[in-house]
Amino acid sequence: IYHQQFEYSETRVINNSVTKANNYITLDKGSFNGIKEGMGVIGPKGVVGIVKTVSPHFSSVLTVLHSQSKISAKLKSQNYYGSMIWDGKDYQYGKLINIPKHVKLFLGDTIVSSGFSAIFPKGIDLATITGIEKPSGNNFYDIDIKFINDFKNLEQVYVVKNVLKEEQLLLEQTTQEGDSDD
């Protein structure tokens, strides 16, 4: 039997920042519309961020352009995964970290959500690779990326509800609590 894991609620961006070290957007829907802290937010082209705080009529979203943002990401063409972060410089660019040096990378490769969190579905576009370096003394690439979304041009976005999130998190917590260091 098919069971839809993710539901999407359309919202409108009513405030937006891109020039600070910690950027947020404000949405025109809140708890009265079923929005909760920790839900994912995607734009017309890909991932935008995660709901941080909620009031009855509004939501504040910690965007990808935040010093604490770390999105589980993978190469679309391969299953190697790492984390997408923002280096605080240009609102259009960030970094993909923790990809091993033995992986074959190409400029223009697409980076997508890994599906390894209970927040975003697997395969949502994030960015494309714009630069690749192999630093000496390190087992991982230094990868420059360009975000898929233009964060200065966000109007309509979608809040993502994982209807199975609590079940997944409970299972993962129970599994970790079952581990012992005997």
CSV table of N, CA and C in Angstrom, one decimal:
chain,number,residue,atom,x,y,z
A,1,ILE,N,0.8,-1.2,0.0
A,1,ILE,CA,0.0,0.0,0.0
A,1,ILE,C,0.9,1.2,0.0
A,2,TYR,N,0.6,2.2,-0.9
A,2,TYR,CA,1.4,3.4,-1.0
A,2,TYR,C,1.0,4.3,0.2
A,3,HIS,N,2.0,4.9,0.8
A,3,HIS,CA,1.8,5.9,1.9
A,3,HIS,C,2.7,7.1,1.6
A,4,GLN,N,2.1,8.2,1.4
A,4,GLN,CA,2.8,9.4,1.2
A,4,GLN,C,3.5,9.9,2.4
A,5,GLN,N,4.8,10.0,2.4
A,5,GLN,CA,5.6,10.4,3.6
A,5,GLN,C,5.7,11.9,3.8
A,6,PHE,N,5.6,12.7,2.7
A,6,PHE,CA,5.8,14.1,2.8
A,6,PHE,C,4.6,14.9,2.3
A,7,GLU,N,4.2,15.9,3.0
A,7,GLU,CA,3.2,16.8,2.6
A,7,GLU,C,3.8,18.2,2.4
A,8,TYR,N,3.2,19.0,1.5
A,8,TYR,CA,3.8,20.3,1.2
A,8,TYR,C,2.7,21.4,1.4
A,9,SER,N,3.1,22.5,2.1
A,9,SER,CA,2.2,23.7,2.3
A,9,SER,C,2.8,24.9,1.6
A,10,GLU,N,2.0,25.5,0.7
A,10,GLU,CA,2.5,26.7,0.0
A,10,GLU,C,2.4,27.9,0.9
A,11,THR,N,3.5,28.7,1.0
A,11,THR,CA,3.6,29.9,1.8
A,11,THR,C,4.2,31.0,1.0
A,12,ARG,N,4.1,32.2,1.5
A,12,ARG,CA,4.7,33.3,0.8
A,12,ARG,C,5.8,33.9,1.7
A,13,VAL,N,6.9,34.3,1.2
A,13,VAL,CA,8.0,35.0,1.9
A,13,VAL,C,7.6,36.5,2.1
A,14,ILE,N,7.6,36.9,3.4
A,14,ILE,CA,7.2,38.3,3.6
A,14,ILE,C,8.4,39.1,4.2
A,15,ASN,N,9.5,38.5,4.5
A,15,ASN,CA,10.7,39.2,4.9
A,15,ASN,C,11.9,38.3,4.6
A,16,ASN,N,13.0,38.9,4.2
A,16,ASN,CA,14.1,38.1,3.8
A,16,ASN,C,15.4,38.8,4.0
A,17,SER,N,16.5,38.1,4.5
A,17,SER,CA,17.8,38.7,4.6
A,17,SER,C,18.8,37.8,3.9
A,18,VAL,N,19.9,38.4,3.3
A,18,VAL,CA,20.9,37.6,2.7
A,18,VAL,C,22.3,38.1,3.0
A,19,THR,N,22.4,39.3,3.7
A,19,THR,CA,23.7,39.9,3.8
A,19,THR,C,24.3,39.8,5.2
A,20,LYS,N,23.6,39.1,6.1
A,20,LYS,CA,24.1,38.9,7.5
A,20,LYS,C,24.9,37.5,7.6
A,21,ALA,N,25.5,37.3,8.7
A,21,ALA,CA,26.2,36.0,9.0
A,21,ALA,C,25.1,34.9,9.2
A,22,ASN,N,24.0,35.4,9.8
A,22,ASN,CA,22.9,34.5,10.1
A,22,ASN,C,21.6,35.0,9.5
A,23,ASN,N,21.2,34.5,8.4
A,23,ASN,CA,20.1,35.0,7.6
A,23,ASN,C,18.8,34.1,7.8
A,24,TYR,N,17.7,34.9,7.8
A,24,TYR,CA,16.4,34.3,8.0
A,24,TYR,C,15.4,34.8,7.0
A,25,ILE,N,14.3,34.0,6.7
A,25,ILE,CA,13.2,34.5,6.0
A,25,ILE,C,11.9,34.4,6.9
A,26,THR,N,11.0,35.2,6.7
A,26,THR,CA,9.7,35.1,7.4
A,26,THR,C,8.6,34.7,6.5
A,27,LEU,N,7.8,33.7,6.9
A,27,LEU,CA,6.7,33.2,6.1
A,27,LEU,C,5.4,33.7,6.6
A,28,ASP,N,4.4,33.8,5.7
A,28,ASP,CA,3.0,34.3,6.1
A,28,ASP,C,2.1,33.2,6.7
A,29,LYS,N,2.6,32.1,7.1
A,29,LYS,CA,1.8,31.1,7.8
A,29,LYS,C,2.5,30.6,9.0
A,30,GLY,N,1.7,30.1,10.0
A,30,GLY,CA,2.3,29.7,11.2
A,30,GLY,C,1.6,28.5,11.8
A,31,SER,N,1.5,28.4,13.1
A,31,SER,CA,1.0,27.2,13.8
A,31,SER,C,-0.5,27.0,13.5
A,32,PHE,N,-1.3,28.0,13.2
A,32,PHE,CA,-2.7,27.9,12.8
A,32,PHE,C,-2.8,27.1,11.5
A,33,ASN,N,-1.7,27.1,10.7
A,33,ASN,CA,-1.7,26.4,9.4
A,33,ASN,C,-0.9,25.1,9.5
A,34,GLY,N,-0.6,24.6,10.7
A,34,GLY,CA,0.1,23.4,10.9
A,34,GLY,C,1.6,23.4,10.8
A,35,ILE,N,2.2,24.6,10.7
A,35,ILE,CA,3.6,24.8,10.6
A,35,ILE,C,4.2,24.6,12.0
A,36,LYS,N,5.3,23.8,12.0
A,36,LYS,CA,6.0,23.5,13.3
A,36,LYS,C,7.5,23.7,13.1
A,37,GLU,N,8.1,24.0,14.3
A,37,GLU,CA,9.6,24.1,14.3
A,37,GLU,C,10.2,22.8,13.7
A,38,GLY,N,11.3,22.9,13.0
A,38,GLY,CA,12.0,21.8,12.5
A,38,GLY,C,11.5,21.3,11.1
A,39,MET,N,10.5,21.9,10.6
A,39,MET,CA,10.1,21.5,9.2
A,39,MET,C,11.0,22.1,8.2
A,40,GLY,N,11.1,21.4,7.1
A,40,GLY,CA,11.9,21.8,6.0
A,40,GLY,C,11.2,22.8,5.1
A,41,VAL,N,11.9,23.7,4.4
A,41,VAL,CA,11.4,24.7,3.5
A,41,VAL,C,12.1,24.6,2.2
A,42,ILE,N,11.4,24.4,1.1
A,42,ILE,CA,12.0,24.4,-0.3
A,42,ILE,C,11.4,25.5,-1.1
A,43,GLY,N,12.2,25.9,-2.1
A,43,GLY,CA,11.7,27.0,-3.0
A,43,GLY,C,11.4,26.4,-4.3
A,44,PRO,N,11.2,27.2,-5.3
A,44,PRO,CA,10.8,26.7,-6.6
A,44,PRO,C,11.8,25.8,-7.3
A,45,LYS,N,13.1,26.0,-6.8
A,45,LYS,CA,14.2,25.2,-7.4
A,45,LYS,C,14.8,24.2,-6.5
A,46,GLY,N,14.7,24.4,-5.2
A,46,GLY,CA,15.4,23.5,-4.3
A,46,GLY,C,15.3,24.0,-2.8
A,47,VAL,N,16.1,23.4,-2.0
A,47,VAL,CA,16.1,23.6,-0.5
A,47,VAL,C,16.4,25.1,-0.2
A,48,VAL,N,15.6,25.6,0.8
A,48,VAL,CA,15.8,27.0,1.3
A,48,VAL,C,16.3,27.0,2.7
A,49,GLY,N,15.7,26.1,3.6
A,49,GLY,CA,16.1,26.1,5.0
A,49,GLY,C,15.2,25.3,5.9
A,50,ILE,N,15.2,25.6,7.2
A,50,ILE,CA,14.5,24.9,8.2
A,50,ILE,C,13.7,25.8,9.1
A,51,VAL,N,12.5,25.6,9.4
A,51,VAL,CA,11.7,26.4,10.2
A,51,VAL,C,12.3,26.5,11.6
A,52,LYS,N,12.6,27.7,12.1
A,52,LYS,CA,13.2,27.9,13.4
A,52,LYS,C,12.2,28.2,14.5
A,53,THR,N,11.4,29.2,14.3
A,53,THR,CA,10.4,29.5,15.3
A,53,THR,C,9.0,29.8,14.6
A,54,VAL,N,8.0,29.6,15.4
A,54,VAL,CA,6.6,29.7,14.8
A,54,VAL,C,5.7,30.5,15.8
A,55,SER,N,4.9,31.4,15.2
A,55,SER,CA,3.8,32.0,16.0
A,55,SER,C,2.5,31.6,15.3
A,56,PRO,N,1.4,32.0,15.8
A,56,PRO,CA,0.1,31.5,15.2
A,56,PRO,C,0.0,31.8,13.7
A,57,HIS,N,0.5,33.0,13.3
A,57,HIS,CA,0.3,33.4,11.9
A,57,HIS,C,1.6,33.5,11.0
A,58,PHE,N,2.7,33.3,11.6
A,58,PHE,CA,4.0,33.5,10.9
A,58,PHE,C,5.0,32.4,11.3
A,59,SER,N,6.0,32.2,10.5
A,59,SER,CA,7.1,31.3,10.7
A,59,SER,C,8.4,32.0,10.3
A,60,SER,N,9.5,31.7,11.1
A,60,SER,CA,10.8,32.2,10.8
A,60,SER,C,11.6,31.0,10.4
A,61,VAL,N,12.4,31.2,9.3
A,61,VAL,CA,13.1,30.1,8.7
A,61,VAL,C,14.6,30.4,8.7
A,62,LEU,N,15.4,29.5,9.3
A,62,LEU,CA,16.9,29.6,9.3
A,62,LEU,C,17.2,29.1,7.9
A,63,THR,N,17.7,30.0,7.0
A,63,THR,CA,18.0,29.6,5.6
A,63,THR,C,19.4,28.9,5.5
A,64,VAL,N,19.6,28.4,4.3
A,64,VAL,CA,20.9,27.8,4.0
A,64,VAL,C,22.0,28.9,4.2
A,65,LEU,N,21.7,30.2,4.2
A,65,LEU,CA,22.6,31.3,4.3
A,65,LEU,C,22.7,31.7,5.8
A,66,HIS,N,23.1,30.7,6.7
A,66,HIS,CA,23.2,30.9,8.1
A,66,HIS,C,24.4,30.1,8.6
A,67,SER,N,25.1,30.7,9.5
A,67,SER,CA,26.4,30.1,10.0
A,67,SER,C,26.2,28.7,10.6
A,68,GLN,N,25.0,28.4,11.1
A,68,GLN,CA,24.7,27.2,11.7
A,68,GLN,C,24.0,26.2,10.8
A,69,SER,N,23.8,26.5,9.6
A,69,SER,CA,23.1,25.7,8.6
A,69,SER,C,24.1,24.6,8.1
A,70,LYS,N,23.6,23.4,8.1
A,70,LYS,CA,24.4,22.2,7.6
A,70,LYS,C,23.4,21.2,7.1
A,71,ILE,N,23.3,21.1,5.8
A,71,ILE,CA,22.3,20.3,5.1
A,71,ILE,C,23.0,19.0,4.6
A,72,SER,N,22.4,17.9,4.9
A,72,SER,CA,22.9,16.6,4.4
A,72,SER,C,22.7,16.5,2.9
A,73,ALA,N,23.8,16.4,2.2
A,73,ALA,CA,23.8,16.5,0.7
A,73,ALA,C,24.6,15.3,0.1
A,74,LYS,N,24.2,15.0,-1.1
A,74,LYS,CA,25.0,14.0,-1.9
A,74,LYS,C,25.1,14.4,-3.3
A,75,LEU,N,26.0,13.8,-4.0
A,75,LEU,CA,26.2,14.0,-5.4
A,75,LEU,C,25.0,13.3,-6.1
A,76,LYS,N,24.4,14.0,-7.1
A,76,LYS,CA,23.2,13.4,-7.8
A,76,LYS,C,23.6,12.2,-8.6
A,77,SER,N,24.8,12.3,-9.2
A,77,SER,CA,25.3,11.2,-10.1
A,77,SER,C,25.9,10.0,-9.3
A,78,GLN,N,26.1,10.2,-8.0
A,78,GLN,CA,26.7,9.1,-7.2
A,78,GLN,C,26.1,9.1,-5.9
A,79,ASN,N,26.4,8.2,-5.0
A,79,ASN,CA,25.8,8.1,-3.7
A,79,ASN,C,26.7,8.6,-2.6
A,80,TYR,N,27.8,9.3,-3.0
A,80,TYR,CA,28.7,9.9,-1.9
A,80,TYR,C,28.0,11.1,-1.3
A,81,TYR,N,28.1,11.1,0.0
A,81,TYR,CA,27.4,12.2,0.7
A,81,TYR,C,28.3,13.0,1.6
A,82,GLY,N,27.9,14.2,1.9
A,82,GLY,CA,28.6,15.1,2.8
A,82,GLY,C,27.6,16.1,3.4
A,83,SER,N,28.1,17.3,3.6
A,83,SER,CA,27.3,18.4,4.1
A,83,SER,C,27.4,19.7,3.3
A,84,MET,N,26.3,20.3,3.1
A,84,MET,CA,26.4,21.6,2.4
A,84,MET,C,26.3,22.7,3.5
A,85,ILE,N,27.3,23.6,3.4
A,85,ILE,CA,27.3,24.7,4.3
A,85,ILE,C,27.5,26.1,3.5
A,86,TRP,N,27.3,27.2,4.3
A,86,TRP,CA,27.5,28.5,3.7
A,86,TRP,C,28.8,29.1,4.4
A,87,ASP,N,29.7,29.6,3.6
A,87,ASP,CA,30.9,30.2,4.2
A,87,ASP,C,30.8,31.6,4.6
A,88,GLY,N,29.6,32.2,4.5
A,88,GLY,CA,29.3,33.6,4.9
A,88,GLY,C,29.8,34.7,4.0
A,89,LYS,N,30.2,34.3,2.8
A,89,LYS,CA,30.7,35.3,1.9
A,89,LYS,C,29.6,35.8,0.9
A,90,ASP,N,29.4,35.1,-0.1
A,90,ASP,CA,28.5,35.5,-1.2
A,90,ASP,C,27.2,34.7,-1.0
A,91,TYR,N,26.0,35.3,-1.1
A,91,TYR,CA,24.8,34.6,-0.9
A,91,TYR,C,24.5,33.6,-2.0
A,92,GLN,N,25.2,33.6,-3.1
A,92,GLN,CA,24.9,32.7,-4.1
A,92,GLN,C,25.8,31.4,-4.0
A,93,TYR,N,26.8,31.4,-3.2
A,93,TYR,CA,27.8,30.3,-3.1
A,93,TYR,C,28.0,29.8,-1.7
A,94,GLY,N,28.4,28.5,-1.7
A,94,GLY,CA,28.7,27.8,-0.5
A,94,GLY,C,29.8,26.8,-0.7
A,95,LYS,N,29.8,25.8,0.2
A,95,LYS,CA,30.8,24.7,0.2
A,95,LYS,C,30.0,23.3,0.4
A,96,LEU,N,30.6,22.3,-0.2
A,96,LEU,CA,30.2,20.9,0.0
A,96,LEU,C,31.4,20.3,0.7
A,97,ILE,N,31.2,19.8,1.9
A,97,ILE,CA,32.3,19.3,2.7
A,97,ILE,C,32.2,17.8,2.9
A,98,ASN,N,33.3,17.1,3.3
A,98,ASN,CA,33.4,15.7,3.6
A,98,ASN,C,33.1,14.7,2.5
A,99,ILE,N,33.5,15.1,1.3
A,99,ILE,CA,33.5,14.2,0.1
A,99,ILE,C,34.9,13.7,-0.1
A,100,PRO,N,35.1,12.3,0.0
A,100,PRO,CA,36.5,11.8,-0.1
A,100,PRO,C,37.2,12.1,-1.4
A,101,LYS,N,38.5,12.2,-1.3
A,101,LYS,CA,39.3,12.5,-2.5
A,101,LYS,C,39.3,11.5,-3.6
A,102,HIS,N,38.9,10.2,-3.3
A,102,HIS,CA,38.9,9.2,-4.4
A,102,HIS,C,37.7,9.3,-5.3
A,103,VAL,N,36.7,10.1,-5.0
A,103,VAL,CA,35.5,10.2,-5.8
A,103,VAL,C,35.8,11.1,-7.0
A,104,LYS,N,35.3,10.7,-8.1
A,104,LYS,CA,35.5,11.5,-9.4
A,104,LYS,C,34.4,12.6,-9.4
A,105,LEU,N,34.9,13.8,-9.4
A,105,LEU,CA,34.0,15.0,-9.4
A,105,LEU,C,34.2,15.7,-10.7
A,106,PHE,N,33.1,16.4,-11.1
A,106,PHE,CA,33.2,17.3,-12.3
A,106,PHE,C,32.5,18.6,-12.1
A,107,LEU,N,33.0,19.6,-12.6
A,107,LEU,CA,32.4,21.0,-12.6
A,107,LEU,C,31.0,20.8,-13.2
A,108,GLY,N,30.0,21.4,-12.5
A,108,GLY,CA,28.6,21.4,-13.0
A,108,GLY,C,27.8,20.3,-12.4
A,109,ASP,N,28.5,19.3,-11.7
A,109,ASP,CA,27.7,18.2,-11.1
A,109,ASP,C,26.7,18.8,-10.2
A,110,THR,N,25.5,18.2,-10.1
A,110,THR,CA,24.4,18.6,-9.2
A,110,THR,C,24.5,18.0,-7.8
A,111,ILE,N,24.3,18.8,-6.8
A,111,ILE,CA,24.2,18.3,-5.4
A,111,ILE,C,22.8,18.3,-5.0
A,112,VAL,N,22.3,17.2,-4.4
A,112,VAL,CA,20.9,17.1,-4.0
A,112,VAL,C,20.8,16.7,-2.5
A,113,SER,N,19.6,16.8,-1.9
A,113,SER,CA,19.5,16.4,-0.5
A,113,SER,C,19.6,14.9,-0.4
A,114,SER,N,20.3,14.4,0.6
A,114,SER,CA,20.6,13.0,0.8
A,114,SER,C,19.4,12.1,1.2
A,115,GLY,N,18.5,12.7,1.9
A,115,GLY,CA,17.4,11.9,2.5
A,115,GLY,C,17.8,11.3,3.8
A,116,PHE,N,19.0,11.6,4.3
A,116,PHE,CA,19.5,11.1,5.6
A,116,PHE,C,19.0,11.8,6.8
A,117,SER,N,18.1,12.7,6.6
A,117,SER,CA,17.5,13.4,7.8
A,117,SER,C,16.0,13.2,7.7
A,118,ALA,N,15.3,13.5,8.8
A,118,ALA,CA,13.8,13.4,8.7
A,118,ALA,C,13.2,14.7,8.3
A,119,ILE,N,14.0,15.6,7.7
A,119,ILE,CA,13.5,16.9,7.3
A,119,ILE,C,13.1,17.1,5.8
A,120,PHE,N,14.1,16.6,5.0
A,120,PHE,CA,13.9,16.8,3.5
A,120,PHE,C,13.8,15.4,2.8
A,121,PRO,N,13.0,15.3,1.8
A,121,PRO,CA,13.0,14.1,1.0
A,121,PRO,C,14.3,14.0,0.2
A,122,LYS,N,14.7,12.8,-0.1
A,122,LYS,CA,15.9,12.6,-0.9
A,122,LYS,C,15.7,13.2,-2.3
A,123,GLY,N,16.8,13.7,-2.8
A,123,GLY,CA,16.8,14.2,-4.2
A,123,GLY,C,16.4,15.6,-4.5
A,124,ILE,N,16.2,16.4,-3.5
A,124,ILE,CA,15.8,17.8,-3.8
A,124,ILE,C,17.1,18.6,-4.2
A,125,ASP,N,17.0,19.3,-5.3
A,125,ASP,CA,18.2,20.1,-5.7
A,125,ASP,C,18.7,21.0,-4.7
A,126,LEU,N,20.0,21.2,-4.6
A,126,LEU,CA,20.7,22.1,-3.6
A,126,LEU,C,21.6,23.1,-4.3
A,127,ALA,N,22.5,22.5,-5.2
A,127,ALA,CA,23.5,23.4,-5.7
A,127,ALA,C,24.2,22.6,-6.9
A,128,THR,N,25.1,23.3,-7.6
A,128,THR,CA,26.0,22.7,-8.6
A,128,THR,C,27.5,23.1,-8.2
A,129,ILE,N,28.4,22.2,-8.6
A,129,ILE,CA,29.8,22.3,-8.3
A,129,ILE,C,30.4,23.4,-9.2
A,130,THR,N,31.1,24.4,-8.6
A,130,THR,CA,31.8,25.4,-9.4
A,130,THR,C,33.3,25.4,-9.3
A,131,GLY,N,33.8,24.7,-8.3
A,131,GLY,CA,35.2,24.6,-8.1
A,131,GLY,C,35.6,23.4,-7.3
A,132,ILE,N,36.7,22.8,-7.6
A,132,ILE,CA,37.2,21.5,-6.9
A,132,ILE,C,38.7,21.7,-6.6
A,133,GLU,N,39.0,21.5,-5.4
A,133,GLU,CA,40.5,21.4,-5.0
A,133,GLU,C,40.7,20.2,-4.1
A,134,LYS,N,42.0,19.7,-4.2
A,134,LYS,CA,42.4,18.6,-3.4
A,134,LYS,C,43.5,19.1,-2.5
A,135,PRO,N,43.1,19.6,-1.3
A,135,PRO,CA,44.2,20.1,-0.4
A,135,PRO,C,45.1,19.0,0.1
A,136,SER,N,46.4,19.3,0.2
A,136,SER,CA,47.3,18.3,0.7
A,136,SER,C,47.1,18.1,2.2
A,137,GLY,N,47.4,16.9,2.6
A,137,GLY,CA,47.3,16.6,4.0
A,137,GLY,C,45.8,16.4,4.5
A,138,ASN,N,44.9,16.3,3.6
A,138,ASN,CA,43.5,16.2,3.9
A,138,ASN,C,42.9,15.1,3.0
A,139,ASN,N,42.0,14.2,3.6
A,139,ASN,CA,41.4,13.2,2.8
A,139,ASN,C,40.2,13.6,2.0
A,140,PHE,N,39.8,14.8,2.1
A,140,PHE,CA,38.5,15.3,1.5
A,140,PHE,C,38.8,16.5,0.6
A,141,TYR,N,37.9,16.6,-0.4
A,141,TYR,CA,38.0,17.7,-1.3
A,141,TYR,C,37.6,19.0,-0.6
A,142,ASP,N,38.0,20.1,-1.2
A,142,ASP,CA,37.5,21.4,-0.9
A,142,ASP,C,36.6,21.8,-2.2
A,143,ILE,N,35.3,21.8,-2.0
A,143,ILE,CA,34.4,21.9,-3.1
A,143,ILE,C,33.5,23.2,-3.0
A,144,ASP,N,33.7,24.0,-4.0
A,144,ASP,CA,32.8,25.2,-4.1
A,144,ASP,C,31.6,24.9,-4.9
A,145,ILE,N,30.5,25.5,-4.4
A,145,ILE,CA,29.2,25.2,-5.0
A,145,ILE,C,28.4,26.5,-5.2
A,146,LYS,N,27.5,26.5,-6.2
A,146,LYS,CA,26.5,27.6,-6.4
A,146,LYS,C,25.1,27.1,-6.0
A,147,PHE,N,24.5,27.8,-5.1
A,147,PHE,CA,23.1,27.4,-4.7
A,147,PHE,C,22.2,27.4,-5.9
A,148,ILE,N,21.2,26.5,-5.9
A,148,ILE,CA,20.2,26.4,-7.0
A,148,ILE,C,19.3,27.6,-6.9
A,149,ASN,N,18.8,27.9,-5.6
A,149,ASN,CA,17.9,29.0,-5.4
A,149,ASN,C,18.6,30.3,-5.4
A,150,ASP,N,17.9,31.3,-6.0
A,150,ASP,CA,18.4,32.7,-5.9
A,150,ASP,C,17.7,33.3,-4.6
A,151,PHE,N,18.5,33.4,-3.5
A,151,PHE,CA,17.9,33.7,-2.2
A,151,PHE,C,17.4,35.2,-2.2
A,152,LYS,N,17.8,36.0,-3.2
A,152,LYS,CA,17.3,37.4,-3.2
A,152,LYS,C,16.0,37.5,-4.0
A,153,ASN,N,15.6,36.3,-4.5
A,153,ASN,CA,14.4,36.3,-5.4
A,153,ASN,C,13.4,35.2,-4.9
A,154,LEU,N,13.2,35.1,-3.6
A,154,LEU,CA,12.3,34.1,-3.1
A,154,LEU,C,10.9,34.8,-2.9
A,155,GLU,N,9.9,34.2,-3.4
A,155,GLU,CA,8.5,34.7,-3.1
A,155,GLU,C,7.6,33.6,-2.6
A,156,GLN,N,7.4,32.6,-3.4
A,156,GLN,CA,6.6,31.4,-3.0
A,156,GLN,C,7.6,30.3,-2.6
A,157,VAL,N,7.3,29.7,-1.4
A,157,VAL,CA,8.1,28.5,-1.0
A,157,VAL,C,7.1,27.5,-0.4
A,158,TYR,N,7.6,26.3,-0.1
A,158,TYR,CA,6.8,25.2,0.4
A,158,TYR,C,7.4,24.7,1.7
A,159,VAL,N,6.5,24.6,2.7
A,159,VAL,CA,7.0,24.0,4.0
A,159,VAL,C,6.7,22.5,3.8
A,160,VAL,N,7.7,21.7,4.2
A,160,VAL,CA,7.7,20.2,4.0
A,160,VAL,C,7.4,19.6,5.4
A,161,LYS,N,6.3,18.8,5.4
A,161,LYS,CA,6.0,18.0,6.6
A,161,LYS,C,6.2,16.5,6.3
A,162,ASN,N,7.1,16.0,7.1
A,162,ASN,CA,7.4,14.5,7.1
A,162,ASN,C,6.4,13.9,8.1
A,163,VAL,N,5.4,13.2,7.5
A,163,VAL,CA,4.3,12.6,8.4
A,163,VAL,C,4.8,11.4,9.2
A,164,LEU,N,6.0,10.9,8.9
A,164,LEU,CA,6.6,9.8,9.6
A,164,LEU,C,7.8,10.2,10.4
A,165,LYS,N,8.0,11.5,10.6
A,165,LYS,CA,9.2,12.0,11.3
A,165,LYS,C,9.3,11.5,12.7
A,166,GLU,N,8.2,11.6,13.5
A,166,GLU,CA,8.3,11.1,14.9
A,166,GLU,C,8.7,9.7,15.0
A,167,GLU,N,8.1,8.8,14.1
A,167,GLU,CA,8.4,7.4,14.2
A,167,GLU,C,9.8,7.2,13.8
A,168,GLN,N,10.3,7.8,12.8
A,168,GLN,CA,11.8,7.7,12.4
A,168,GLN,C,12.7,8.1,13.6
A,169,LEU,N,12.4,9.3,14.1
A,169,LEU,CA,13.3,9.8,15.2
A,169,LEU,C,13.3,8.9,16.4
A,170,LEU,N,12.1,8.4,16.8
A,170,LEU,CA,12.0,7.5,17.9
A,170,LEU,C,12.7,6.2,17.7
A,171,LEU,N,12.6,5.6,16.5
A,171,LEU,CA,13.4,4.4,16.2
A,171,LEU,C,14.9,4.7,16.3
A,172,GLU,N,15.3,5.8,15.7
A,172,GLU,CA,16.8,6.1,15.7
A,172,GLU,C,17.3,6.3,17.2
A,173,GLN,N,16.5,7.0,18.0
A,173,GLN,CA,16.8,7.2,19.4
A,173,GLN,C,16.9,5.9,20.2
A,174,THR,N,15.9,5.1,20.0
A,174,THR,CA,15.9,3.8,20.6
A,174,THR,C,17.1,2.9,20.2
A,175,THR,N,17.4,3.0,19.0
A,175,THR,CA,18.6,2.2,18.5
A,175,THR,C,19.9,2.7,19.2
A,176,GLN,N,20.0,4.0,19.2
A,176,GLN,CA,21.2,4.6,19.9
A,176,GLN,C,21.3,4.3,21.4
A,177,GLU,N,20.2,4.3,22.0
A,177,GLU,CA,20.1,4.1,23.5
A,177,GLU,C,20.4,2.6,23.7
A,178,GLY,N,20.1,1.7,22.8
A,178,GLY,CA,20.4,0.3,22.9
A,178,GLY,C,21.9,-0.1,22.8
A,179,ASP,N,22.7,0.9,22.2
A,179,ASP,CA,24.1,0.7,22.2
A,179,ASP,C,24.7,0.9,23.6
A,180,SER,N,25.7,0.0,23.9
A,180,SER,CA,26.4,0.2,25.2
A,180,SER,C,27.9,0.0,25.0
A,181,ASP,N,28.6,0.6,25.8
A,181,ASP,CA,30.1,0.5,25.7
A,181,ASP,C,30.6,-0.5,26.7
A,182,ASP,N,30.0,-1.7,26.8
A,182,ASP,CA,30.4,-2.7,27.7
A,182,ASP,C,31.7,-3.3,27.3
